[in-house]
């Protein structure tokens, strides 16, 4: 009977090839494997370019540091201080403020409210632009602030000078991050990736001309960075406004100035959530710098953190993908599809985490040689191999859960969770282990891992216990309240993944 069924299917395909293909596709998608394949394709359409974009834009600072490193130790130290302290702080704030758009645009796309995406984008520009103005004094007064933190006077003066030169990059961040979220929410990310790669090439060329050939030093590096970031912005802005998004972008509107209060609250929650995450690692490095003989310890942990940061680029791609998928499905009223996308993305990221963890464990005596030739530093770095492996594995899960939180609009809750797990549990325990019990770097890092593990476990429990049907309703209400007309009645169909509607609930917002 089995071969007879195959024969009948083949006959149908011969007479009606399109119908045959539809039956085969439907049969494939009805299986768990088919669902996983379908979701995986949708995930990778966002994750792959997001990974490339994150790695490429991160490399802009790496290229700058590489060229400045040939000018001298003081110049490299000054730029490193600016990149890791000043720009690291500002980058986190601006990216966090822009991440509110990730929730709103993603849910609006799912609900079919494309007409509001351009309004959301303009609201985000207003908020990030004002934020950039408030952050400008950090650039202007970098030198005295660094001296207040007991940094070297010569390095502080040079860092302050360089920081004033790169103020245009601060306002470039204000324009860039909202555009990124606008494009990601619609899964239109390959143009952004191509532009980022081209910009990195231009940035390297500009540094070679201005720093190496013309000898303009730090000023040349600052000019190269300013030009590169604004070229990136102008290309993305032209893409948005040039007619490729006829529904999402209909021009500038005064509606952008309405409903700013709720937008600001979500933006602040997003910024706090992200900054608490970034400052956690900064605080760990500062704690290590307070140990006895800190030079070797800081070098060792810096090598590990650099490797961890590169692997984090993969997780950030999955973070963007799951955020878009969850927000889209919740906006469309498909809670089971949202849950399924979480499962697929987490397992995919975990597979990469296992791979990277195995590589670190297998090469823990060898990978330090890529960064240093000092035997003592290599030895100390190798001893941290197990801690690095554990951090990389944990980071294959944690950012994905953060992406789920952004997609669902839980930024305030995660900000509170970060505060408790990181700053009430992780850092104090790390300080006790590192200083009181004399465990040094290992003790401090153990505390960091404990805080991260606690946060990951709590987020997993929250996600598992979440009523996703209720989240879909709240997403619909959010879209209607902030985006739709007052009399709009949006019908949400709560469905199984790729299944038929089970419940139809009208949502009316008074």
Coordinates of C-alpha atoms in Angstrom, one line a residue:
X1 CA 0.0 0.0 0.0
X2 CA 2.9 2.3 0.7
X3 CA 4.2 2.2 -2.9
X4 CA 0.6 2.7 -4.1
X5 CA 0.5 5.9 -2.1
X6 CA 3.7 7.1 -3.7
X7 CA 2.4 6.2 -7.1
X8 CA -0.8 8.3 -6.5
X9 CA 1.4 11.2 -5.3
X10 CA 3.5 11.0 -8.4
X11 CA 0.5 10.9 -10.7
X12 CA -0.9 14.0 -9.0
X13 CA 2.4 15.9 -9.4
X14 CA 2.5 15.0 -13.1
X15 CA -1.0 16.4 -13.7
X16 CA -0.8 19.3 -11.3
X17 CA 2.8 19.9 -10.4
X18 CA 2.1 23.1 -8.3
X19 CA -0.5 21.3 -6.3
X20 CA 1.8 18.4 -5.8
X21 CA 4.6 20.6 -4.5
X22 CA 2.1 22.3 -2.1
X23 CA 1.1 18.9 -0.7
X24 CA 4.7 17.9 -0.2
X25 CA 5.6 21.2 1.5
X26 CA 2.5 20.9 3.7
X27 CA 3.4 17.3 4.6
X28 CA 7.0 18.4 5.4
X29 CA 5.9 21.3 7.6
X30 CA 3.5 19.1 9.5
X31 CA 6.4 17.1 10.9
X32 CA 8.6 18.4 13.7
X33 CA 11.6 18.2 11.5
X34 CA 9.8 20.3 8.9
X35 CA 8.9 22.9 11.4
X36 CA 12.4 23.1 12.7
X37 CA 13.7 23.4 9.1
X38 CA 11.3 26.2 8.4
X39 CA 12.0 28.1 11.6
X40 CA 15.7 27.6 11.2
X41 CA 15.6 29.1 7.7
X42 CA 13.8 32.2 9.0
X43 CA 16.2 32.5 11.9
X44 CA 19.3 32.3 9.7
X45 CA 17.9 34.9 7.3
X46 CA 18.3 37.4 10.2
X47 CA 21.1 35.8 12.2
X48 CA 23.7 35.4 9.5
X49 CA 23.8 39.0 8.3
X50 CA 23.4 40.2 11.9
X51 CA 26.5 38.3 12.9
X52 CA 28.5 39.7 10.0
X53 CA 27.3 43.2 10.8
X54 CA 28.1 43.0 14.5
X55 CA 31.6 41.6 13.7
X56 CA 32.3 44.1 11.0
X57 CA 31.2 47.2 13.0
X58 CA 33.2 45.9 16.0
X59 CA 36.2 45.6 13.8
X60 CA 36.1 49.4 13.0
X61 CA 37.6 50.1 16.4
X62 CA 40.1 47.2 16.0
X63 CA 41.4 48.7 12.8
X64 CA 41.8 52.1 14.5
X65 CA 43.7 50.6 17.4
X66 CA 45.9 48.6 15.0
X67 CA 47.0 51.8 13.1
X68 CA 47.3 53.9 16.2
X69 CA 49.5 51.2 17.8
X70 CA 52.3 52.0 15.4
X71 CA 52.3 55.6 16.6
X72 CA 53.5 54.7 20.1
X73 CA 52.5 53.2 23.5
X74 CA 51.0 56.4 24.9
X75 CA 48.8 56.9 21.8
X76 CA 47.6 53.3 21.8
X77 CA 46.8 53.5 25.6
X78 CA 44.9 56.8 25.1
X79 CA 42.8 55.3 22.3
X80 CA 42.2 52.1 24.2
X81 CA 41.0 54.1 27.2
X82 CA 38.6 56.0 25.0
X83 CA 37.3 52.9 23.2
X84 CA 36.9 50.7 26.4
X85 CA 35.7 53.3 28.9
X86 CA 34.2 56.3 27.2
X87 CA 32.9 54.8 23.9
X88 CA 32.1 51.5 25.7
X89 CA 29.8 53.4 28.1
X90 CA 28.2 55.6 25.4
X91 CA 27.9 52.7 23.0
X92 CA 25.9 50.7 25.6
X93 CA 23.6 53.6 26.3
X94 CA 22.9 54.4 22.7
X95 CA 22.4 50.8 21.6
X96 CA 20.1 50.3 24.6
X97 CA 18.1 53.4 23.8
X98 CA 17.7 52.2 20.2
X99 CA 16.7 48.7 21.3
X100 CA 13.2 49.9 22.3
X101 CA 12.6 50.1 18.6
X102 CA 13.3 46.4 18.4
X103 CA 10.3 45.6 20.5
X104 CA 7.9 48.1 18.9
X105 CA 8.8 47.6 15.2
X106 CA 8.9 43.8 15.5
X107 CA 5.5 43.6 17.0
X108 CA 4.1 46.2 14.6
X109 CA 5.4 44.1 11.7
X110 CA 3.7 41.0 13.1
X111 CA 0.5 42.9 13.4
X112 CA 0.7 44.2 9.9
X113 CA 1.0 47.9 11.1
X114 CA 3.8 48.8 8.7
X115 CA 2.6 52.4 8.4
X116 CA 3.9 53.0 12.0
X117 CA 7.4 51.8 11.5
X118 CA 8.6 55.1 10.1
X119 CA 7.0 57.0 12.9
X120 CA 8.7 54.7 15.5
X121 CA 12.0 55.2 13.7
X122 CA 11.6 59.0 13.9
X123 CA 10.6 58.9 17.6
X124 CA 13.7 56.8 18.3
X125 CA 15.9 59.3 16.4
X126 CA 14.5 62.1 18.6
X127 CA 15.2 60.2 21.8
X128 CA 18.7 59.0 20.8
X129 CA 19.6 62.5 19.4
X130 CA 18.7 64.1 22.7
X131 CA 20.6 61.4 24.6
X132 CA 23.7 62.1 22.5
X133 CA 23.4 65.8 23.5
X134 CA 23.3 64.8 27.2
X135 CA 26.3 62.5 26.7
X136 CA 28.5 65.1 24.9
X137 CA 30.0 66.4 28.2
X138 CA 31.5 63.0 28.8
X139 CA 33.5 63.6 25.6
X140 CA 34.3 67.2 26.3
X141 CA 35.5 66.5 29.9
X142 CA 37.1 63.1 29.4
X143 CA 40.6 64.3 30.5
X144 CA 39.6 65.6 34.0
X145 CA 37.2 62.6 34.5
X146 CA 40.0 60.1 33.8
X147 CA 42.4 62.0 36.2
X148 CA 39.6 61.8 38.8
X149 CA 39.8 58.0 38.3
X150 CA 43.5 58.2 39.0
X151 CA 44.5 57.4 35.4
X152 CA 48.0 58.5 34.1
X153 CA 48.0 62.3 33.4
X154 CA 49.7 62.1 30.0
X155 CA 47.4 59.3 28.8
X156 CA 44.4 61.2 30.2
X157 CA 45.3 64.5 28.4
X158 CA 45.8 62.7 25.0
X159 CA 42.6 60.6 25.5
X160 CA 40.7 63.8 26.2
X161 CA 42.0 65.4 23.1
X162 CA 41.1 62.4 20.9
X163 CA 37.7 62.2 22.5
X164 CA 36.8 65.7 21.5
X165 CA 37.8 64.9 18.0
X166 CA 35.4 61.9 17.8
X167 CA 32.3 63.6 19.0
X168 CA 30.7 63.2 15.5
X169 CA 30.8 59.5 16.1
X170 CA 28.5 59.9 19.1
X171 CA 25.8 61.4 16.9
X172 CA 26.5 58.8 14.3
X173 CA 25.5 56.2 16.9
X174 CA 22.3 58.1 17.5
X175 CA 21.3 57.7 13.9
X176 CA 22.8 54.2 13.3
X177 CA 21.2 52.0 16.0
X178 CA 17.5 53.0 15.3
X179 CA 18.0 52.3 11.6
X180 CA 19.5 48.9 12.4
X181 CA 16.5 47.9 14.5
X182 CA 14.1 49.3 11.8
X183 CA 15.7 47.1 9.2
X184 CA 16.1 44.0 11.4
X185 CA 12.4 44.0 12.4
X186 CA 11.5 43.6 8.7
X187 CA 14.3 41.1 8.1
X188 CA 15.9 43.5 5.7
X189 CA 19.5 43.2 6.9
X190 CA 21.7 42.2 4.0
X191 CA 22.0 45.7 2.7
X192 CA 23.2 46.8 6.2
X193 CA 25.7 44.0 6.2
X194 CA 27.1 44.8 2.8
X195 CA 27.4 48.5 3.7
X196 CA 29.2 47.6 6.9
X197 CA 31.7 45.4 5.1
X198 CA 32.4 48.1 2.5
X199 CA 32.7 50.7 5.3
X200 CA 35.3 48.6 7.1
X201 CA 37.4 48.5 3.9
X202 CA 37.1 52.2 3.5
X203 CA 38.0 52.8 7.1
X204 CA 41.2 50.7 6.7
X205 CA 42.1 52.7 3.6
X206 CA 41.4 56.1 5.3
X207 CA 43.6 55.1 8.3
X208 CA 46.4 54.0 6.0
X209 CA 46.3 57.4 4.1
X210 CA 45.7 59.7 7.1
X211 CA 47.7 58.0 9.8
X212 CA 50.5 56.2 8.0
X213 CA 51.1 58.1 4.8
X214 CA 50.2 61.7 5.7
X215 CA 51.3 61.3 9.3
X216 CA 48.3 63.0 10.9
X217 CA 48.5 60.8 14.0
X218 CA 45.5 60.6 16.3
X219 CA 43.8 63.4 14.5
X220 CA 43.9 61.3 11.3
X221 CA 42.5 58.3 13.1
X222 CA 39.7 60.4 14.5
X223 CA 38.9 61.8 11.1
X224 CA 38.9 58.3 9.5
X225 CA 36.5 57.1 12.2
X226 CA 34.2 60.0 11.7
X227 CA 34.0 59.7 8.0
X228 CA 33.5 55.9 8.1
X229 CA 30.6 56.0 10.6
X230 CA 28.8 58.8 8.7
X231 CA 29.3 57.0 5.4
X232 CA 27.7 54.0 7.0
X233 CA 24.8 56.1 8.2
X234 CA 24.2 58.0 5.0
X235 CA 24.1 54.8 3.0
X236 CA 21.6 53.2 5.4
X237 CA 19.5 56.4 5.6
X238 CA 19.4 56.6 1.8
X239 CA 18.2 53.0 1.6
X240 CA 15.4 53.7 4.0
X241 CA 14.1 56.8 2.4
X242 CA 14.6 55.9 -1.3
X243 CA 11.4 54.1 -1.8
X244 CA 12.4 50.5 -0.8
X245 CA 9.9 50.7 2.1
X246 CA 6.8 52.2 0.6
X247 CA 4.6 51.1 3.5
X248 CA 7.0 51.6 6.4
X249 CA 8.5 54.9 5.4
X250 CA 6.1 57.6 4.1
X251 CA 8.2 60.6 5.0
X252 CA 8.8 62.7 8.1
X253 CA 5.8 63.3 10.3
X254 CA 4.8 65.4 13.3
X255 CA 3.3 62.2 14.8
X256 CA 6.9 61.3 15.8
X257 CA 6.6 63.9 18.6
X258 CA 3.4 62.2 20.0
X259 CA 3.4 59.3 22.6
X260 CA 7.0 60.0 23.4
X261 CA 6.6 59.4 27.2
X262 CA 6.0 55.6 26.8
X263 CA 8.7 55.4 24.2
X264 CA 11.2 57.1 26.5
X265 CA 10.3 54.7 29.4
X266 CA 10.9 51.7 27.2
X267 CA 14.1 53.2 25.8
X268 CA 15.5 53.9 29.2
X269 CA 14.6 50.4 30.4
X270 CA 16.4 49.0 27.4
X271 CA 19.5 51.2 28.0
X272 CA 19.7 50.2 31.7
X273 CA 19.3 46.5 30.9
X274 CA 22.1 46.6 28.3
X275 CA 24.4 48.9 30.3
X276 CA 24.2 46.8 33.4
X277 CA 25.3 43.8 31.3
X278 CA 28.3 45.6 29.7
X279 CA 29.4 47.3 33.0
X280 CA 29.4 43.9 34.7
X281 CA 32.5 42.8 32.6
X282 CA 34.1 46.3 33.0
X283 CA 33.7 46.0 36.8
X284 CA 35.4 42.6 36.8
X285 CA 38.4 44.0 34.9
X286 CA 38.6 46.9 37.3
X287 CA 38.5 44.5 40.3
X288 CA 41.3 42.4 38.7
X289 CA 43.3 45.6 38.3
X290 CA 43.2 46.1 42.1
X291 CA 44.9 42.7 42.8
X292 CA 48.6 42.3 43.8
X293 CA 50.8 42.4 40.7
X294 CA 47.8 43.4 38.5
X295 CA 49.7 43.7 35.2
X296 CA 50.0 40.0 34.5
X297 CA 46.4 39.4 35.8
X298 CA 44.9 42.1 33.6
X299 CA 46.8 40.9 30.5
X300 CA 45.6 37.4 31.1
X301 CA 41.9 38.3 31.7
X302 CA 42.0 40.8 28.8
X303 CA 43.1 38.0 26.4
X304 CA 40.3 35.8 27.6
X305 CA 37.7 38.6 27.4
X306 CA 38.8 39.4 23.8
X307 CA 38.2 35.8 22.8
X308 CA 34.9 35.7 24.7
X309 CA 33.9 38.9 22.9
X310 CA 34.5 37.5 19.4
X311 CA 32.4 34.4 20.2
X312 CA 29.8 36.7 21.6
X313 CA 29.3 38.1 18.1
X314 CA 27.7 34.8 17.1
X315 CA 25.4 34.9 20.0
X316 CA 24.4 38.5 19.3
X317 CA 23.4 37.4 15.8
X318 CA 21.0 34.9 17.4
X319 CA 20.0 37.5 19.9
X320 CA 18.8 39.7 17.0
X321 CA 17.1 36.8 15.2
X322 CA 15.1 35.6 18.2
X323 CA 14.1 39.1 19.2
X324 CA 12.7 39.7 15.7
X325 CA 11.0 36.3 15.5
X326 CA 9.4 36.6 18.9
X327 CA 8.2 40.2 18.4
X328 CA 6.9 39.4 14.9
X329 CA 5.0 36.3 16.1
X330 CA 3.6 38.0 19.2
X331 CA 2.5 41.0 17.1
X332 CA 0.8 38.6 14.7
X333 CA -0.9 36.8 17.6
X334 CA 0.9 33.5 17.2
X335 CA 2.2 32.6 20.7
X336 CA 3.0 28.9 19.9
X337 CA 5.1 30.1 17.0
X338 CA 6.9 32.5 19.3
X339 CA 7.7 29.7 21.7
X340 CA 8.9 27.4 18.9
X341 CA 11.3 30.1 17.6
X342 CA 12.8 30.4 21.1
X343 CA 13.4 26.6 21.3
X344 CA 15.0 26.4 17.8
X345 CA 17.2 29.5 18.3
X346 CA 18.4 28.5 21.8
X347 CA 19.4 25.0 20.6
X348 CA 21.2 26.3 17.5
X349 CA 23.2 28.8 19.6
X350 CA 24.0 26.1 22.2
X351 CA 25.5 23.9 19.5
X352 CA 27.9 26.7 18.6
X353 CA 28.6 27.2 22.3
X354 CA 29.5 23.6 22.7
X355 CA 31.8 23.8 19.7
X356 CA 33.6 26.9 20.9
X357 CA 33.9 25.5 24.4
X358 CA 35.5 22.3 23.1
X359 CA 38.0 24.3 21.1
X360 CA 39.0 26.4 24.1
X361 CA 39.4 23.4 26.3
X362 CA 41.4 21.6 23.6
X363 CA 43.7 24.6 23.0
X364 CA 43.9 26.1 26.5
X365 CA 47.7 25.7 26.5
X366 CA 48.1 27.1 23.0
X367 CA 45.6 29.9 22.3
X368 CA 47.5 32.4 24.6
X369 CA 50.4 32.2 22.2
X370 CA 48.3 34.1 19.6
X371 CA 48.3 37.1 21.9
X372 CA 51.5 37.1 23.9
X373 CA 55.1 35.8 23.9
X374 CA 55.5 36.4 27.7
X375 CA 55.8 33.0 29.4
X376 CA 54.2 34.2 32.7
X377 CA 51.2 35.7 30.8
X378 CA 50.8 32.6 28.8
X379 CA 50.8 30.5 31.9
X380 CA 48.2 32.6 33.7
X381 CA 46.0 32.7 30.7
X382 CA 46.1 29.0 30.3
X383 CA 45.0 28.6 33.9
X384 CA 41.9 30.6 33.1
X385 CA 41.0 28.3 30.2
X386 CA 38.3 26.5 32.1
X387 CA 36.7 29.7 33.2
X388 CA 36.7 31.1 29.7
X389 CA 35.1 27.9 28.4
X390 CA 32.4 28.1 31.0
X391 CA 31.7 31.7 30.1
X392 CA 31.6 31.0 26.4
X393 CA 29.1 28.2 26.9
X394 CA 26.9 30.4 29.2
X395 CA 27.1 33.2 26.6
X396 CA 25.6 30.8 24.0
X397 CA 22.4 30.8 26.1
X398 CA 22.2 34.1 28.0
X399 CA 22.1 36.6 25.0
X400 CA 19.3 34.5 23.4
X401 CA 17.2 34.9 26.5
X402 CA 17.9 38.6 26.5
X403 CA 16.7 38.7 22.9
X404 CA 13.5 37.0 23.9
X405 CA 13.0 39.6 26.6
X406 CA 13.5 42.5 24.1
X407 CA 11.1 40.8 21.7
X408 CA 8.4 40.5 24.4
X409 CA 9.1 44.0 25.9
X410 CA 10.4 42.8 29.3
X411 CA 13.3 45.3 29.5
X412 CA 12.4 46.7 32.9
X413 CA 12.1 43.2 34.4
X414 CA 15.5 42.2 33.0
X415 CA 17.1 45.4 34.2
X416 CA 16.0 44.6 37.8
X417 CA 17.2 41.0 37.3
X418 CA 20.6 42.2 36.1
X419 CA 20.9 44.4 39.2
X420 CA 20.2 41.6 41.6
X421 CA 22.2 38.8 40.0
X422 CA 25.2 40.8 38.9
X423 CA 25.7 43.6 41.5
X424 CA 24.1 42.1 44.6
X425 CA 25.2 38.5 44.1
X426 CA 28.0 38.1 41.4
X427 CA 30.4 41.0 42.1
X428 CA 30.3 40.8 46.0
X429 CA 30.9 37.1 45.9
X430 CA 33.7 37.6 43.4
X431 CA 35.2 40.2 45.7
X432 CA 35.1 38.0 48.7
X433 CA 36.6 35.0 46.8
X434 CA 39.2 37.1 45.1
X435 CA 40.4 39.4 48.0
X436 CA 39.4 37.7 51.2
X437 CA 40.0 34.1 50.2
X438 CA 43.1 35.1 48.1
X439 CA 41.8 33.3 45.0
X440 CA 42.7 36.3 42.8
X441 CA 41.4 36.3 39.2
X442 CA 39.9 32.9 39.6
X443 CA 37.8 34.0 42.6
X444 CA 36.6 37.2 40.9
X445 CA 35.7 35.3 37.7
X446 CA 33.9 32.6 39.7
X447 CA 31.7 35.3 41.2
X448 CA 31.0 36.7 37.8
X449 CA 30.1 33.2 36.5
X450 CA 27.8 32.6 39.5
X451 CA 25.9 35.9 38.8
X452 CA 25.5 35.0 35.1
X453 CA 24.4 31.5 35.8
X454 CA 21.8 32.7 38.3
X455 CA 20.4 35.2 35.8
X456 CA 20.3 32.6 33.1
X457 CA 18.4 30.1 35.3
X458 CA 15.9 32.7 36.4
X459 CA 15.3 33.8 32.9
X460 CA 14.8 30.2 31.7
X461 CA 12.2 29.6 34.5
X462 CA 10.4 32.9 33.6
X463 CA 10.3 32.0 29.9
X464 CA 9.1 28.4 30.6
X465 CA 6.4 29.6 32.9
X466 CA 5.2 32.6 30.7
X467 CA 1.7 32.6 29.4
X468 CA 2.5 33.4 25.8
X469 CA -1.1 33.8 24.8
X470 CA -1.3 36.6 27.3
X471 CA 1.9 38.1 25.8
X472 CA 0.4 38.0 22.4
X473 CA -2.6 40.0 23.6
X474 CA -0.4 42.5 25.3
X475 CA 1.6 42.9 22.1
X476 CA -1.6 43.6 20.2
X477 CA -2.6 46.2 22.8
X478 CA 0.8 47.8 22.6
X479 CA 0.6 48.1 18.8
X480 CA -2.9 49.6 19.0
X481 CA -2.2 52.0 21.8
X482 CA 1.1 53.3 20.4
X483 CA 0.5 52.9 16.7
X484 CA -3.0 52.3 15.5
X485 CA -5.9 54.7 15.3
X486 CA -8.1 54.9 18.4
X487 CA -11.0 53.2 16.8
X488 CA -8.9 50.4 15.4
X489 CA -10.1 46.9 16.4
X490 CA -7.3 44.4 15.8
X491 CA -8.2 40.8 15.6
X492 CA -5.6 38.4 17.0
X493 CA -5.7 34.8 15.9
X494 CA -4.1 32.6 18.5
X495 CA -2.8 29.7 16.4
X496 CA -0.7 26.6 16.6
X497 CA 2.6 26.9 14.7
X498 CA 1.6 26.7 11.0
X499 CA -1.8 25.4 12.1
X500 CA -5.4 26.5 12.0
X501 CA -6.8 29.2 14.2
X502 CA -7.9 27.8 17.7
X503 CA -9.2 31.0 19.3
X504 CA -10.2 34.3 17.8
X505 CA -10.0 37.2 20.3
X506 CA -10.9 40.7 19.3
X507 CA -8.8 43.4 20.9
X508 CA -10.3 46.8 21.4
X509 CA -8.3 49.6 23.1
X510 CA -10.5 52.4 24.3

